[in-house]
PDB file of C-alpha atoms in Angstrom:
ATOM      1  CA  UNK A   1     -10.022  13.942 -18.823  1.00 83.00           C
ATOM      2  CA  UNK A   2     -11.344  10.566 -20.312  1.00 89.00           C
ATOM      3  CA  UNK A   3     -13.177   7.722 -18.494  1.00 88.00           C
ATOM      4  CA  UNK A   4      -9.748   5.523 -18.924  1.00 86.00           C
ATOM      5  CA  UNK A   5      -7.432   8.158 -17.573  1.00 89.00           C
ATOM      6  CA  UNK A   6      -9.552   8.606 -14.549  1.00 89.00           C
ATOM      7  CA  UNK A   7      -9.747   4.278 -14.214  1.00 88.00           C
ATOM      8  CA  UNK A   8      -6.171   4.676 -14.190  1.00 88.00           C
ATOM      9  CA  UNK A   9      -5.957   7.832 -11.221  1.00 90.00           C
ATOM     10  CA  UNK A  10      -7.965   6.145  -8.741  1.00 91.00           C
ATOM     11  CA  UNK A  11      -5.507   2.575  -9.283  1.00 90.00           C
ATOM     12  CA  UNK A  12      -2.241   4.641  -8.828  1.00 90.00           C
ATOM     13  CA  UNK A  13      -4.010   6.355  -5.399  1.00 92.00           C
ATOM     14  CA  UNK A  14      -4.661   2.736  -4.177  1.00 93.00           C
ATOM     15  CA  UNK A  15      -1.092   1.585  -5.122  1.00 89.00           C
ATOM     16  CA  UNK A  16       0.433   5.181  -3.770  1.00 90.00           C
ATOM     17  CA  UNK A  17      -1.681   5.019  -0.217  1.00 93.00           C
ATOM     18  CA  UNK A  18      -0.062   1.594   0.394  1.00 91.00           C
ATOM     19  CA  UNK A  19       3.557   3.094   0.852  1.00 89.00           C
ATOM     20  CA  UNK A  20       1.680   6.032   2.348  1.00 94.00           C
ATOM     21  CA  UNK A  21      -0.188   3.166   5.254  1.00 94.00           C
ATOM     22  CA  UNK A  22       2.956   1.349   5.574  1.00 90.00           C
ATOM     23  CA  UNK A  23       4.697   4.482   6.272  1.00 91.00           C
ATOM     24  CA  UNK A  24       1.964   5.465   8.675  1.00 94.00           C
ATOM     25  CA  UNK A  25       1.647   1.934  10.021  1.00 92.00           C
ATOM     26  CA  UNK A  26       4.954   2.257  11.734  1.00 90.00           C
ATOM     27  CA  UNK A  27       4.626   6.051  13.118  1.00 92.00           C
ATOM     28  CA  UNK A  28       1.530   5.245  14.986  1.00 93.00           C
ATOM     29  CA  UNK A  29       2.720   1.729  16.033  1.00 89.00           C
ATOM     30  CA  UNK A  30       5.959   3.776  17.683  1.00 89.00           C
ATOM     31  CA  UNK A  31       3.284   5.900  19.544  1.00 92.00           C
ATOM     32  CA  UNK A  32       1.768   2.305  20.785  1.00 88.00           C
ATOM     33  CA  UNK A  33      -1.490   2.652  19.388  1.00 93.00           C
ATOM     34  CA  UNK A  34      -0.830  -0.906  18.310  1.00 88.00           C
ATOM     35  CA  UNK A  35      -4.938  -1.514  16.938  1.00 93.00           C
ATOM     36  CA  UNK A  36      -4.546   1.784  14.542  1.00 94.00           C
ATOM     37  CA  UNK A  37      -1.581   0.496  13.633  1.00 91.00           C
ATOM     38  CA  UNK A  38      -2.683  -3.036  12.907  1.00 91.00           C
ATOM     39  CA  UNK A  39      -5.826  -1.647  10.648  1.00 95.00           C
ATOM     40  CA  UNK A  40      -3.353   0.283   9.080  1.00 94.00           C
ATOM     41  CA  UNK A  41      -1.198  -2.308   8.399  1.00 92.00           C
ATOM     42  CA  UNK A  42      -4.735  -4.599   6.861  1.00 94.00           C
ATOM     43  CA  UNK A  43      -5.745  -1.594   4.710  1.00 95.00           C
ATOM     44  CA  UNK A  44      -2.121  -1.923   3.204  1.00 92.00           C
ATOM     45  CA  UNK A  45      -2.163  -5.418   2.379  1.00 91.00           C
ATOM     46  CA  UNK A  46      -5.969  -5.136   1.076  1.00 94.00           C
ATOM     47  CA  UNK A  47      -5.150  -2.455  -1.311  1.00 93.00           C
ATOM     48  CA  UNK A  48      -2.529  -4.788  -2.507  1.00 89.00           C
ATOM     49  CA  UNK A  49      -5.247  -7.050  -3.873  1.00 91.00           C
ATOM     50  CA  UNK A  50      -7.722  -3.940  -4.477  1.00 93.00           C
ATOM     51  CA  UNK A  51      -5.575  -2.405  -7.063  1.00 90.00           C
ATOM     52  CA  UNK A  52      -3.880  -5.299  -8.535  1.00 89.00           C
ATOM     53  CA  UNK A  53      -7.675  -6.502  -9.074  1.00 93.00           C
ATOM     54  CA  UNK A  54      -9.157  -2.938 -10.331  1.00 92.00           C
ATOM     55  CA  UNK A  55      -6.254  -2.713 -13.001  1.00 90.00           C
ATOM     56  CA  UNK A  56      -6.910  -5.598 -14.499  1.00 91.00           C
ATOM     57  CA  UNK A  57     -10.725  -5.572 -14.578  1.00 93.00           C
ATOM     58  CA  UNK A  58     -10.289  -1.642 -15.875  1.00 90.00           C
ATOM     59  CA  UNK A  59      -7.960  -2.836 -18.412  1.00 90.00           C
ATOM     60  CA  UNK A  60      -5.408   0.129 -17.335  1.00 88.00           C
ATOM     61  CA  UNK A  61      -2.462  -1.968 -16.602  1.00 88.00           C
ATOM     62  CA  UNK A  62       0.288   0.516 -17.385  1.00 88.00           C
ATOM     63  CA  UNK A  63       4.160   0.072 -16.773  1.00 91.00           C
ATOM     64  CA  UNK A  64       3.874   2.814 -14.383  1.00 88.00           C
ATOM     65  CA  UNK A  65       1.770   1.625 -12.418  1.00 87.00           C
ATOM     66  CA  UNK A  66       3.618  -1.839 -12.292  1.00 88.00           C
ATOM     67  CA  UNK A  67       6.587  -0.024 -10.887  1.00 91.00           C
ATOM     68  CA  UNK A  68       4.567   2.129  -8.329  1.00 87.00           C
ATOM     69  CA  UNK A  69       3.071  -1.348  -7.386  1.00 88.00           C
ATOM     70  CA  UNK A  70       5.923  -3.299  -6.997  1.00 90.00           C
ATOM     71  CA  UNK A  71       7.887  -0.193  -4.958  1.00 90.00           C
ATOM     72  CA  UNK A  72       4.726  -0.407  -2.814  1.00 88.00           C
ATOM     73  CA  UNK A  73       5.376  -3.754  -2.004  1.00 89.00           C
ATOM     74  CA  UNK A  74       8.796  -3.425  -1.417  1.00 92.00           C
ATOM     75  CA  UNK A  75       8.051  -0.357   0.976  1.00 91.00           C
ATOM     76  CA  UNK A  76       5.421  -2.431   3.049  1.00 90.00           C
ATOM     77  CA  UNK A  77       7.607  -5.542   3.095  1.00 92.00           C
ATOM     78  CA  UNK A  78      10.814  -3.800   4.220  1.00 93.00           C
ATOM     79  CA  UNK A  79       8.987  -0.946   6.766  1.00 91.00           C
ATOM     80  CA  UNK A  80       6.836  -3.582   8.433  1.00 89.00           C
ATOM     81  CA  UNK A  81      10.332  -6.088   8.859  1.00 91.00           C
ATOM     82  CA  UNK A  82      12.497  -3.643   9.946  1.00 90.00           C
ATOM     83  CA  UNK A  83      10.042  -2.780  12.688  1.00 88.00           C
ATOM     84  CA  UNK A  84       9.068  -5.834  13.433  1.00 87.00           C
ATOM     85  CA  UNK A  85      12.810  -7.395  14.143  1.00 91.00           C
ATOM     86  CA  UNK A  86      13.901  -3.660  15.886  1.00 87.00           C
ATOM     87  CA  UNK A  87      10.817  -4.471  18.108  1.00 83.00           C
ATOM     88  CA  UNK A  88      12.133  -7.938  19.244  1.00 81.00           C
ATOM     89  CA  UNK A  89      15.770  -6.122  19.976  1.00 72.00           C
ATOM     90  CA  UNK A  90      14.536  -4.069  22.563  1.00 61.00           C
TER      91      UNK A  90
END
């Protein structure tokens, strides 16, 4: 395995543990453990930055990886709504 394949590895992890926190976020905020949850929820948004600013500056921006990151997104933004507005029902 090359230096540029393993660059690439440890960007997809950050990008893939983002959807893995958000899902995470939301389990242990239904348990009420609302300060996990909420450095859960920072570690998500942080390794939004993190990995969008290790691609680049690796120089292994791959297409891939622009879909994982954008379905990461997506995941966080849609997880962390929906919980947020089913909170305020009840």
């Amino acid at each position: 395995m090359n230096l540029q394949t393993k660059k690439l590895i440890i960007v997809q992890i950050i990008t893939i543990s983002r959807a893995v926190s958000a899902f995470l976020f939301v389990c242990v905020a239904l348990t009420g453990q609302h300060n996990l949850s909420l450095i859960l929820y920072i570690y998500a948004c942080a390794s939004d930055m993190l990995d969008g600013f290790l691609a680049r500056k690796l120089r292994c921006v791959t297409k891939t990886g622009g879909i994982l990151d954008l379905f990461s997104d997506k995941y966080l933004t849609i997880i962390s709504m929906t919980y947020a507005i089913a909170r305020n029902i009840n």
